Amino acid sequence: MQGIRVGNAASKGQGLFACRDIPTRATLYTTNELTIAAINTTELSNFCYSCYAGSQPSTEQWYNFGQYRDAELKVCSGCQVARFCGERCQKQAWKKNHKHECKIFKKLRPKVLPEQVRAILTFLLQHDNGLLADGVWSDITNVMSHMDDLRAAGGDTWMSLMLMAKATHEYSQTKVDLNTLLKLFCILKVNGMQLSTTYGDPIGAFLDTTLLKINHSCDGNVMVYRPTYTNGTGWIHRRSDDKATIRLLPLRPIAKGEELTTSYIEFTKHVSDRQKNLQNDYFFTCTCGKCTKDADVAKKLSSTDPTLAKQQATWREEVNTHLELLKNPPYTISSSITALTSVVRVMESSLSFNPADDPYPRAVHELKLLHMDNHKSVDQALICGLKEHLLIGPAIYSSPYYSTRVTNAVYLLQVFALLDDSFNPLPRQDPRLVAQAKSIERKGLSKKSFKYWRLRICIHTRAYIDMAALTDLVEVLRREQVSIGLDRAAFHELVDSEAIKTQGEKEMRSLLDISEERWEMLVRPELKRVEDERDRV
Ligand SMILES: C[S@@+](CC[C@H](N)C(=O)[O-])C[C@H]1O[C@@H](n2cnc3c(N)ncnc32)[C@H](O)[C@@H]1O
C-alpha cells in the first residue's frame, strides 16, 4: 500500500487512512491481481477471463471508429465458458485457478454458473488446492458479512444466497463448512465492487482485500478506477503485466490522517433514495456532510413548497421506472425517450430549476445514450452531452477529477466528431449525420462556434487530466486535439479570441435554450474556474 493504512474508523469498523498528504496527481494504490472476481454471465463472451480486455465493450464499440482494437477472444476448449485474449492470459489463468474449475464448468455444460457462484467457487478451489498466498483466506473471511442482517431481512435475497452456498458446496466437494461458504456469499454481496469498463459499464464484480476496507461517503474523496490503456493509434484494452487492473485515485488533495471514502451508490440520487439504498444493501445510515446538507434542503422544500417537493418525487418515480425498464429487454427505446424528455423539459421550465436535483442528471445521461442508439439522433445526444458537461457536471461533482466526469467529456468529444464535416474518420455515407449536423446549425450553433466548443472542451478536459492521475486518457485527448485539425495559430485565434468566445457562448445558450441569467448563474463560475486552471497547467 502506497501511503495508506488500515485503521479504526469508530462506529464504521475498520477503514483506510492517508499516512501522508496526498496530491490529486498521486495514485494511492494499484493492483492487477483481484482477490475474488468474476465477469457477469452475459458478458463472458465479450471480455477476457484473465485480464478483462474487451472484445466489444458496449460504449467504446463506436468510439474509435476504424481504429478500435478488439481483443480477439478464444474460448477454452475444455469448459467453453472462459474466453481468453491470448495464450499468456490462458496459461496464467490455468495456473492460477482455471485448472480446477474448468472440469466443473465442463460437467455442468450447457448450464453456466452465475457470476457470484463462479467468483466464490474459484476462490474456494484456490484455497482448497493451496494456491492462495498466506493470510488471504483469513483477510477475506474476517470481513464484515452482515450475515445476521441478511438472514433477518430474509426474502429472495437470503434464499438465493443459501442456494448459491449449497450449490458451491456440492460442486466443489470442499471440506469448508456450509456456514463459512454462506458467509463468503454474504461478504461478496455486501462488499463486492463493480468491475467495469473505463466508461463505467458494469462487466462483473470483484473483491480486493485492501479496497474493501474503504468506507462510504456520498461525497467521497477517492475513486476506484479501471484504466483503459492506449497507444498512439487506438485503445488497447489488453493490459500488459506492469499495468494495473484497478487503481485507487484521489478526487481532491487529501491530508495526512484523513479517512479515504468512496460512494458505494449512485450519489446523484435524492438523499431519501440514497439512505434507502445504503440501509437495504449495506445496513447502515449515512451521516456524511452531503446527506446532512441534502436532508436539510429537502426538509425546507417540503415545508416551503410542498407541491414542488411532491412533484419532484413523481419525476423521480417516473425516471426510476424507465431506467428499470431499460435494464431488461424487450424495451422500447422510443417510449423511454419520450418519458425522459418530458421530465427533463418540465424540470428545466421550473423557476427553481437546479441541474443537480435528482432525477435531472440521471435522465439527461440516459437520454444521451438512448439518442446515440444506432446514431439515430446524434444531434440530440450532443445537446444532452453538452448539458451534462456544462450544467450538470459542475453542479454534482465536488471535484473535476472524477473519472466519470472526464470520460463523459471524452464521450462528448466523440459525439462532436461524428457531426463534424471537417473531421472524417468514417466514410461519410450516412446522410442522417449530415442532416443532424445541419439541425445543430439551425438550432443556433454555427460551424465556427461548433469548432470553438469542441476545441475548448478538449483543452479543458486535457487540463483536468494533467492535474489528476487519469494519465491513461492523455493519449486519447492528444489524438482528439490533433483530429480537430488546427495549427497553433488557428488554435489561438479560436480559443483566445474574445469575439469568438462571446459569439460561441451566445450560440451555445441558444442551442441549449438557456437564458443569459441562468447561464451566468449556473455555467459561468465553472467556465471561469477551468480557464484559471488551464492557465496553471
Ligand atoms: C466494504 S465494508 C467497509 C469496511 C468495514 N468498515 C470493515 O470494518 O470491514 C462495508 C461496511 O462497512 C460499514 N460502513 C461503511 N461505510 C460506513 C459509513 N459511512 N457509516 C457506517 N458504516 C459504514 C457498513 O457496515 C458496510 O456494510
Coordinates of C-alpha atoms and ligand atoms in Angstrom, one line a residue:
M1 CA 0.0 0.0 0.0
Q2 CA 1.4 3.3 -1.1
G3 CA 0.9 5.9 1.7
I4 CA -2.3 4.4 3.1
R5 CA -3.0 2.3 6.1
V6 CA -5.9 0.3 7.6
G7 CA -7.1 1.8 10.9
N8 CA -10.0 2.1 13.3
A9 CA -12.9 4.1 11.8
A10 CA -15.0 4.2 15.1
S11 CA -18.6 3.0 14.5
K12 CA -17.9 2.1 10.9
G13 CA -15.5 -0.6 11.8
Q14 CA -12.1 -0.5 10.1
G15 CA -11.3 1.9 7.4
L16 CA -8.4 3.2 5.2
F17 CA -6.5 6.3 6.1
A18 CA -3.8 8.5 4.4
C19 CA -0.4 8.2 6.0
R20 CA 0.8 11.4 4.3
D21 CA -0.5 14.4 2.4
I22 CA -1.8 13.2 -0.9
P23 CA -2.0 15.5 -4.0
T24 CA -4.5 14.8 -6.8
R25 CA -1.8 13.5 -9.2
A26 CA -0.9 10.6 -6.9
T27 CA -2.0 7.0 -7.4
L28 CA -2.9 5.7 -4.0
Y29 CA -3.0 2.0 -4.7
T30 CA -2.9 -0.3 -7.7
T31 CA -3.5 -4.0 -8.1
N32 CA -3.5 -6.4 -11.1
E33 CA -4.4 -9.4 -9.0
L34 CA -8.0 -9.1 -7.8
T35 CA -8.6 -11.5 -4.9
I36 CA -12.0 -12.5 -6.0
A37 CA -13.5 -11.6 -9.3
A38 CA -16.0 -12.8 -11.9
I39 CA -17.3 -11.5 -15.2
N40 CA -21.1 -11.3 -15.5
T41 CA -22.5 -14.3 -17.3
T42 CA -24.0 -12.1 -20.0
E43 CA -20.5 -10.5 -20.7
L44 CA -18.5 -13.7 -20.7
S45 CA -18.2 -13.8 -24.4
N46 CA -17.1 -10.1 -24.6
F47 CA -14.2 -10.0 -22.0
C48 CA -11.0 -11.9 -21.4
Y49 CA -11.4 -14.1 -18.4
S50 CA -8.0 -13.2 -17.1
C51 CA -7.2 -9.6 -17.8
Y52 CA -10.8 -8.3 -18.6
A53 CA -9.7 -7.0 -22.0
G54 CA -12.9 -6.3 -24.0
S55 CA -13.8 -7.6 -27.4
Q56 CA -16.9 -5.5 -27.9
P57 CA -17.3 -3.2 -24.9
S58 CA -20.7 -1.6 -25.3
T59 CA -19.8 2.1 -25.0
E60 CA -16.4 2.1 -26.7
Q61 CA -17.6 0.0 -29.6
W62 CA -18.2 3.0 -31.8
Y63 CA -15.6 5.1 -30.1
N64 CA -12.6 4.8 -32.2
F65 CA -14.3 4.1 -35.4
G66 CA -12.0 2.0 -37.6
Q67 CA -9.1 2.2 -35.2
Y68 CA -10.6 0.3 -32.4
R69 CA -8.5 -2.7 -31.5
D70 CA -10.6 -5.6 -30.5
A71 CA -9.1 -8.3 -28.3
E72 CA -9.8 -11.5 -30.2
L73 CA -11.1 -13.9 -27.6
K74 CA -10.6 -17.7 -27.9
V75 CA -12.9 -19.9 -26.0
C76 CA -11.4 -22.5 -23.6
S77 CA -11.8 -25.8 -25.4
G78 CA -12.4 -27.6 -22.1
C79 CA -15.3 -25.8 -20.5
Q80 CA -16.4 -23.5 -23.4
V81 CA -17.1 -20.9 -20.7
A82 CA -13.9 -18.9 -20.2
R83 CA -12.6 -16.8 -23.1
F84 CA -9.0 -15.5 -23.3
C85 CA -7.4 -12.7 -25.3
G86 CA -4.2 -14.7 -25.8
E87 CA -2.1 -17.7 -24.8
R88 CA -0.4 -15.8 -22.0
C89 CA -3.7 -15.0 -20.3
Q90 CA -4.9 -18.5 -20.8
K91 CA -1.7 -20.0 -19.3
Q92 CA -1.8 -17.6 -16.3
A93 CA -5.4 -18.4 -15.6
W94 CA -4.9 -22.1 -15.9
K95 CA -2.1 -22.0 -13.3
K96 CA -3.9 -19.6 -11.0
N97 CA -7.4 -21.1 -10.9
H98 CA -8.9 -22.4 -14.1
K99 CA -7.3 -25.9 -13.9
H100 CA -9.7 -26.9 -11.1
E101 CA -12.8 -25.1 -12.1
C102 CA -12.7 -26.0 -15.8
K103 CA -13.7 -29.6 -15.0
I104 CA -16.7 -28.4 -13.0
F105 CA -17.8 -25.9 -15.7
K106 CA -17.5 -28.7 -18.3
K107 CA -19.6 -31.1 -16.3
L108 CA -22.4 -28.5 -16.0
R109 CA -22.4 -27.6 -19.6
P110 CA -24.6 -26.1 -21.2
K111 CA -25.6 -24.5 -17.9
V112 CA -23.2 -21.6 -17.0
L113 CA -22.9 -20.8 -13.3
P114 CA -24.0 -17.3 -12.2
E115 CA -21.1 -14.9 -11.6
Q116 CA -21.4 -14.9 -7.8
V117 CA -21.0 -18.7 -7.8
R118 CA -18.1 -18.6 -10.2
A119 CA -16.4 -15.9 -8.1
I120 CA -16.7 -17.8 -4.8
L121 CA -16.1 -21.3 -6.3
T122 CA -12.8 -20.1 -7.9
F123 CA -11.6 -18.6 -4.6
L124 CA -12.6 -21.7 -2.7
L125 CA -10.8 -24.0 -5.1
Q126 CA -7.7 -21.8 -4.9
H127 CA -7.9 -22.2 -1.1
D128 CA -8.5 -26.0 -1.2
N129 CA -5.6 -26.5 -3.6
G130 CA -3.1 -24.4 -1.6
L131 CA -2.9 -21.7 -4.3
L132 CA -3.8 -18.7 -2.1
A133 CA -1.0 -16.5 -0.7
D134 CA -0.6 -16.6 3.2
G135 CA -3.3 -14.7 5.0
V136 CA -5.6 -14.0 2.1
W137 CA -8.3 -16.5 3.2
S138 CA -8.5 -15.0 6.7
D139 CA -8.3 -11.5 5.3
I140 CA -11.4 -12.2 3.3
T141 CA -13.3 -14.4 5.8
N142 CA -12.9 -11.9 8.6
V143 CA -14.5 -9.0 6.7
M144 CA -18.0 -7.7 7.8
S145 CA -20.5 -10.0 6.3
H146 CA -23.8 -8.6 7.7
M147 CA -24.9 -12.3 7.6
D148 CA -27.3 -11.8 10.5
D149 CA -28.8 -8.7 8.9
L150 CA -29.3 -10.5 5.6
R151 CA -30.8 -13.5 7.4
A152 CA -33.2 -11.2 9.3
A153 CA -34.2 -9.4 6.0
G154 CA -34.9 -12.8 4.5
G155 CA -36.8 -12.8 1.2
D156 CA -35.5 -13.8 -2.2
T157 CA -32.0 -12.4 -1.5
W158 CA -31.4 -14.7 1.5
M159 CA -32.9 -17.6 -0.3
S160 CA -30.6 -17.1 -3.3
L161 CA -27.5 -16.7 -1.0
M162 CA -28.4 -20.1 0.6
L163 CA -28.9 -21.8 -2.7
M164 CA -25.7 -20.5 -4.1
A165 CA -23.8 -21.6 -1.0
K166 CA -25.3 -25.1 -1.2
A167 CA -24.6 -25.4 -4.9
T168 CA -20.9 -24.3 -4.4
H169 CA -20.5 -26.8 -1.6
E170 CA -21.8 -29.6 -3.8
Y171 CA -19.9 -28.7 -6.9
S172 CA -16.6 -28.1 -5.2
Q173 CA -16.8 -31.1 -2.8
T174 CA -14.9 -28.9 -0.4
K175 CA -14.2 -29.6 3.3
V176 CA -15.0 -26.0 4.2
D177 CA -18.3 -25.9 6.1
L178 CA -21.5 -24.6 4.6
N179 CA -21.8 -21.8 7.0
T180 CA -18.4 -20.4 6.0
L181 CA -19.5 -20.6 2.4
L182 CA -22.7 -18.8 3.1
K183 CA -20.7 -16.1 4.9
L184 CA -18.5 -15.8 1.8
F185 CA -21.5 -15.1 -0.3
C186 CA -22.8 -12.5 2.2
I187 CA -19.3 -10.9 2.1
L188 CA -19.4 -10.7 -1.7
K189 CA -23.0 -9.4 -1.6
V190 CA -22.2 -6.6 0.8
N191 CA -18.7 -5.7 -0.1
G192 CA -18.4 -6.6 -3.8
M193 CA -17.3 -3.7 -6.0
Q194 CA -18.3 -3.3 -9.6
L195 CA -15.8 -4.4 -12.2
S196 CA -16.4 -2.0 -15.1
T197 CA -15.1 -0.6 -18.4
T198 CA -13.4 2.8 -18.2
Y199 CA -16.7 4.2 -19.1
G200 CA -18.4 2.7 -16.1
D201 CA -20.4 0.0 -17.9
P202 CA -20.6 -2.9 -15.5
I203 CA -19.0 -6.2 -16.6
G204 CA -18.7 -8.0 -13.3
A205 CA -17.9 -7.9 -9.6
F206 CA -14.7 -8.1 -7.5
L207 CA -13.3 -8.0 -4.0
D208 CA -9.9 -6.8 -3.2
T209 CA -8.5 -7.2 0.4
T210 CA -7.4 -3.5 0.6
L211 CA -10.1 -1.8 -1.3
L212 CA -12.8 -3.5 0.7
K213 CA -11.7 -1.6 3.8
I214 CA -12.9 1.7 2.2
N215 CA -15.9 3.1 4.0
H216 CA -18.7 5.0 2.3
S217 CA -19.4 8.8 2.0
C218 CA -21.8 10.3 -0.6
D219 CA -19.1 12.9 -1.1
G220 CA -16.1 10.5 -1.2
N221 CA -12.5 11.7 -1.6
V222 CA -11.3 8.7 -3.7
M223 CA -12.4 6.7 -6.7
V224 CA -11.8 3.2 -7.8
Y225 CA -10.8 3.4 -11.5
R226 CA -10.2 0.8 -14.2
P227 CA -7.8 2.4 -16.7
T228 CA -8.0 1.8 -20.4
Y229 CA -4.5 1.6 -21.8
T230 CA -3.9 3.3 -25.1
N231 CA -1.1 3.6 -27.6
G232 CA -0.8 6.2 -30.3
T233 CA -3.4 4.7 -32.6
G234 CA -6.2 3.1 -30.6
W235 CA -7.4 1.7 -27.4
I236 CA -5.6 -1.3 -26.0
H237 CA -7.9 -2.9 -23.6
R238 CA -5.4 -5.7 -23.1
R239 CA -3.3 -4.9 -20.1
S240 CA 0.4 -5.7 -20.0
D241 CA 1.8 -7.2 -16.8
D242 CA 3.2 -4.0 -15.5
K243 CA -0.1 -2.2 -15.7
A244 CA -2.8 -2.2 -13.1
T245 CA -6.3 -3.7 -13.5
I246 CA -7.6 -1.3 -10.8
R247 CA -6.3 1.9 -9.4
L248 CA -7.3 4.0 -6.4
L249 CA -7.2 7.7 -7.2
P250 CA -7.7 10.8 -5.1
L251 CA -10.5 13.2 -6.1
R252 CA -9.1 16.1 -4.3
P253 CA -6.0 16.7 -2.1
I254 CA -6.2 14.5 1.0
A255 CA -4.5 15.5 4.2
K256 CA -2.4 13.1 6.3
G257 CA -4.6 11.2 8.8
E258 CA -7.8 11.8 6.7
E259 CA -10.1 8.8 6.1
L260 CA -10.4 7.6 2.5
T261 CA -14.0 7.3 1.5
T262 CA -15.9 6.5 -1.7
S263 CA -19.5 6.4 -2.7
Y264 CA -21.0 2.9 -2.7
I265 CA -24.1 4.1 -4.6
E266 CA -25.2 6.5 -7.2
F267 CA -24.6 9.7 -5.3
T268 CA -26.7 11.9 -7.6
K269 CA -29.8 10.2 -6.3
H270 CA -32.1 12.1 -3.9
V271 CA -31.0 11.8 -0.2
S272 CA -34.0 9.7 0.7
D273 CA -33.2 7.2 -2.0
R274 CA -29.6 7.1 -1.1
Q275 CA -30.4 6.4 2.5
K276 CA -32.8 3.6 1.5
N277 CA -30.2 2.1 -0.8
L278 CA -27.5 2.1 1.9
Q279 CA -29.8 0.7 4.5
N280 CA -31.1 -2.1 2.3
D281 CA -27.8 -3.1 0.7
Y282 CA -25.1 -2.1 3.3
F283 CA -27.1 -1.9 6.6
F284 CA -26.1 1.5 7.8
T285 CA -27.3 5.1 7.9
C286 CA -25.1 7.6 6.2
T287 CA -24.2 10.6 8.3
C288 CA -21.9 12.3 5.8
G289 CA -21.9 16.1 5.3
K290 CA -23.7 15.8 1.9
C291 CA -26.5 13.8 3.5
T292 CA -26.9 16.2 6.3
K293 CA -27.0 19.2 3.9
D294 CA -29.3 17.5 1.4
A295 CA -31.7 16.4 4.1
D296 CA -31.9 20.0 5.4
V297 CA -32.7 21.3 1.9
A298 CA -35.3 18.6 1.3
K299 CA -37.0 19.4 4.7
K300 CA -37.0 23.1 3.9
L301 CA -38.5 22.4 0.4
S302 CA -41.3 20.2 1.9
S303 CA -42.3 23.0 4.3
T304 CA -42.0 26.0 2.0
D305 CA -43.1 24.4 -1.3
P306 CA -44.8 21.0 -0.6
T307 CA -46.3 20.9 -4.2
L308 CA -42.8 21.1 -5.8
A309 CA -41.4 18.6 -3.3
K310 CA -44.3 16.2 -4.3
Q311 CA -43.8 16.9 -8.0
Q312 CA -40.1 16.1 -7.7
A313 CA -40.9 12.8 -6.1
T314 CA -43.2 12.0 -9.0
W315 CA -40.5 12.8 -11.5
R316 CA -38.0 10.6 -9.6
E317 CA -40.5 7.8 -9.7
E318 CA -41.1 8.2 -13.4
V319 CA -37.4 8.2 -14.2
N320 CA -36.7 5.2 -11.9
T321 CA -39.4 3.2 -13.7
H322 CA -37.9 3.9 -17.1
L323 CA -34.4 3.2 -16.0
E324 CA -35.6 -0.1 -14.5
L325 CA -37.4 -1.0 -17.7
L326 CA -34.3 -0.2 -19.8
K327 CA -32.3 -2.8 -17.8
N328 CA -34.1 -5.8 -19.3
P329 CA -35.1 -6.3 -22.9
P330 CA -37.6 -6.2 -24.6
Y331 CA -37.8 -2.5 -24.0
T332 CA -39.0 0.3 -26.3
I333 CA -36.4 3.0 -26.7
S334 CA -38.7 5.5 -28.2
S335 CA -41.2 5.4 -25.3
S336 CA -38.4 5.9 -22.8
I337 CA -37.0 8.8 -24.8
T338 CA -40.5 10.4 -24.7
A339 CA -40.9 9.9 -21.0
L340 CA -37.4 11.1 -20.0
T341 CA -37.6 14.1 -22.4
S342 CA -40.8 15.2 -20.8
V343 CA -39.3 15.0 -17.3
V344 CA -36.2 16.9 -18.5
R345 CA -38.4 19.6 -20.1
V346 CA -40.6 20.2 -17.1
M347 CA -37.7 20.3 -14.7
E348 CA -35.9 22.9 -16.9
S349 CA -39.0 25.0 -17.2
S350 CA -39.4 25.2 -13.4
L351 CA -38.3 28.6 -12.0
S352 CA -36.3 26.9 -9.2
F353 CA -34.5 24.6 -11.7
N354 CA -31.3 23.2 -10.2
P355 CA -29.4 20.8 -12.5
A356 CA -28.2 18.8 -9.5
D357 CA -31.7 17.9 -8.5
D358 CA -32.4 14.2 -8.9
P359 CA -33.6 12.9 -11.4
Y360 CA -32.3 15.5 -13.8
P361 CA -28.7 14.3 -14.1
R362 CA -29.8 10.6 -14.5
A363 CA -32.5 11.4 -17.0
V364 CA -30.1 13.6 -19.2
H365 CA -27.4 11.0 -19.1
E366 CA -29.7 8.1 -20.1
L367 CA -31.3 10.2 -22.8
K368 CA -27.8 10.9 -24.3
L369 CA -27.1 7.2 -24.5
L370 CA -30.6 6.4 -25.9
H371 CA -30.2 9.1 -28.6
M372 CA -26.9 7.6 -29.6
D373 CA -28.6 4.3 -30.3
N374 CA -27.8 3.4 -33.9
H375 CA -26.8 7.0 -34.5
K376 CA -30.5 7.9 -34.8
S377 CA -30.3 11.3 -33.2
V378 CA -26.7 12.2 -32.6
D379 CA -27.7 15.9 -32.6
Q380 CA -29.9 15.3 -29.6
A381 CA -27.2 13.3 -27.9
L382 CA -24.9 16.3 -28.4
I383 CA -27.3 18.6 -26.7
C384 CA -27.7 16.2 -23.8
G385 CA -23.9 15.7 -23.6
L386 CA -23.4 19.5 -23.5
K387 CA -26.0 19.9 -20.7
E388 CA -24.2 17.2 -18.8
H389 CA -20.8 18.8 -19.3
L390 CA -21.8 22.5 -18.8
L391 CA -24.7 22.4 -16.4
I392 CA -24.8 19.1 -14.5
G393 CA -21.1 18.2 -14.1
P394 CA -20.2 21.4 -12.1
A395 CA -23.3 21.0 -10.0
I396 CA -23.0 17.4 -8.9
Y397 CA -19.3 16.7 -8.8
S398 CA -17.4 18.3 -6.0
S399 CA -14.2 17.7 -7.9
P400 CA -13.3 17.9 -11.6
Y401 CA -11.2 14.8 -11.3
Y402 CA -14.0 12.3 -11.2
S403 CA -13.2 9.7 -13.9
T404 CA -16.9 9.8 -14.9
R405 CA -16.8 13.5 -15.5
V406 CA -13.7 13.2 -17.6
T407 CA -14.9 10.1 -19.6
N408 CA -18.2 11.9 -20.2
A409 CA -16.2 14.8 -21.7
V410 CA -14.2 12.3 -23.9
Y411 CA -17.5 10.7 -25.0
L412 CA -18.9 14.2 -25.8
L413 CA -15.9 14.9 -27.9
Q414 CA -16.7 11.8 -29.9
V415 CA -20.2 12.9 -30.4
F416 CA -18.9 16.2 -31.7
A417 CA -16.6 14.3 -34.1
L418 CA -19.5 12.4 -35.6
L419 CA -21.2 15.6 -36.5
D420 CA -18.1 17.5 -37.8
D421 CA -17.8 17.7 -41.5
S422 CA -14.1 18.6 -41.4
F423 CA -13.2 15.5 -39.3
N424 CA -13.7 12.5 -41.3
P425 CA -12.8 9.2 -39.7
L426 CA -15.8 7.4 -41.1
P427 CA -16.7 7.3 -44.8
R428 CA -19.5 10.0 -44.6
Q429 CA -22.1 7.9 -46.3
D430 CA -24.6 8.3 -43.5
P431 CA -26.9 11.1 -44.7
R432 CA -28.6 11.1 -41.3
L433 CA -25.4 12.5 -39.7
V434 CA -25.1 15.2 -42.3
A435 CA -28.8 16.2 -41.7
Q436 CA -28.2 16.1 -37.9
A437 CA -25.2 18.4 -38.2
K438 CA -27.4 20.8 -40.1
S439 CA -30.0 20.6 -37.4
I440 CA -27.4 21.7 -34.9
E441 CA -26.6 24.7 -37.1
R442 CA -30.3 25.5 -37.5
K443 CA -30.7 25.5 -33.7
G444 CA -28.1 28.2 -33.4
L445 CA -24.6 26.8 -33.2
S446 CA -22.7 28.0 -36.3
K447 CA -19.8 25.9 -37.7
K448 CA -17.3 28.2 -36.2
S449 CA -18.8 28.0 -32.7
F450 CA -19.2 24.3 -33.1
K451 CA -15.4 24.0 -33.6
Y452 CA -14.7 26.5 -30.9
W453 CA -16.6 24.5 -28.3
R454 CA -15.1 21.2 -29.5
L455 CA -11.7 22.6 -29.0
R456 CA -12.5 24.3 -25.8
I457 CA -13.9 21.2 -24.2
C458 CA -10.9 19.2 -25.4
I459 CA -8.4 21.6 -23.9
H460 CA -10.2 21.9 -20.6
T461 CA -10.6 18.1 -20.3
R462 CA -6.9 17.8 -21.0
A463 CA -6.2 20.3 -18.2
Y464 CA -8.2 18.1 -15.8
I465 CA -6.2 15.1 -16.8
D466 CA -2.9 16.9 -16.4
M467 CA -3.9 17.8 -12.9
A468 CA -5.2 14.3 -12.0
A469 CA -3.9 10.8 -12.1
L470 CA -6.1 9.8 -15.1
T471 CA -2.9 9.5 -17.2
D472 CA -4.1 6.7 -19.4
L473 CA -6.6 9.2 -21.0
V474 CA -3.9 11.8 -22.0
E475 CA -3.2 9.9 -25.3
V476 CA -6.9 9.9 -26.2
L477 CA -7.2 13.7 -25.7
R478 CA -3.9 14.3 -27.5
R479 CA -5.2 12.5 -30.5
E480 CA -8.5 14.3 -30.3
Q481 CA -6.8 17.6 -30.3
V482 CA -4.9 16.6 -33.5
S483 CA -8.1 15.4 -35.1
I484 CA -9.7 18.8 -34.7
G485 CA -7.1 19.7 -37.2
L486 CA -5.9 23.2 -36.1
D487 CA -2.4 24.5 -36.3
R488 CA -1.1 26.6 -33.4
A489 CA -2.0 29.9 -34.9
A490 CA -5.6 28.9 -35.7
F491 CA -5.9 27.3 -32.3
H492 CA -5.0 30.6 -30.5
E493 CA -7.3 32.5 -32.8
L494 CA -10.2 30.4 -31.8
V495 CA -9.7 29.9 -28.2
D496 CA -8.2 33.2 -27.1
S497 CA -10.3 35.5 -29.3
E498 CA -12.8 37.4 -27.1
A499 CA -15.1 37.9 -30.1
I500 CA -15.3 34.2 -30.9
K501 CA -15.8 33.3 -27.3
T502 CA -18.6 35.8 -26.8
Q503 CA -20.3 34.6 -30.0
G504 CA -19.7 30.9 -29.1
E505 CA -21.3 31.4 -25.7
K506 CA -24.3 33.2 -27.1
E507 CA -24.9 30.5 -29.7
M508 CA -24.5 27.7 -27.1
R509 CA -27.2 29.4 -24.9
S510 CA -29.4 29.3 -28.0
L511 CA -28.7 25.6 -28.7
L512 CA -29.3 24.6 -25.1
D513 CA -32.1 27.0 -24.7
I514 CA -30.6 28.6 -21.6
S515 CA -31.4 32.2 -20.6
E516 CA -28.5 34.6 -20.2
E517 CA -29.3 34.9 -16.5
R518 CA -29.3 31.2 -15.9
W519 CA -26.0 30.8 -17.9
E520 CA -24.3 33.4 -15.8
M521 CA -25.5 31.7 -12.6
L522 CA -25.0 28.1 -13.5
V523 CA -22.3 27.9 -16.2
R524 CA -20.2 31.0 -15.8
P525 CA -18.4 30.1 -12.5
E526 CA -17.2 26.8 -13.9
L527 CA -16.1 28.3 -17.2
K528 CA -14.0 30.8 -15.2
R529 CA -12.6 28.1 -12.9
V530 CA -11.5 25.9 -15.8
E531 CA -9.9 28.8 -17.6
D532 CA -7.9 29.7 -14.4
E533 CA -6.9 26.0 -14.1
R534 CA -5.8 25.8 -17.7
D535 CA -3.6 28.8 -17.2
R536 CA -2.0 26.9 -14.3
V537 CA -1.1 23.8 -16.4
Ligands
LIG1 C1 -16.8 -2.6 2.4 S1 -17.0 -2.6 4.2 C2 -16.0 -1.4 4.7 C3 -15.0 -1.8 5.7 C4 -15.6 -2.1 7.0 N1 -15.8 -0.9 7.8 C5 -14.9 -3.1 7.8 O1 -14.6 -2.9 9.0 O2 -14.5 -4.2 7.2 C6 -18.7 -2.0 4.2 C7 -19.3 -2.0 5.5 O3 -18.7 -1.0 6.4 C8 -19.7 -0.3 7.1 N2 -19.7 1.1 6.7 C9 -19.1 1.6 5.5 N3 -19.3 3.0 5.4 C10 -20.0 3.3 6.5 C11 -20.5 4.6 7.0 N4 -20.3 5.7 6.3 N5 -21.2 4.6 8.1 C12 -21.4 3.5 8.8 N6 -20.9 2.3 8.5 C13 -20.2 2.2 7.3 C14 -21.0 -0.9 6.8 O4 -21.3 -1.9 7.8 C15 -20.8 -1.5 5.5 O5 -21.6 -2.6 5.2

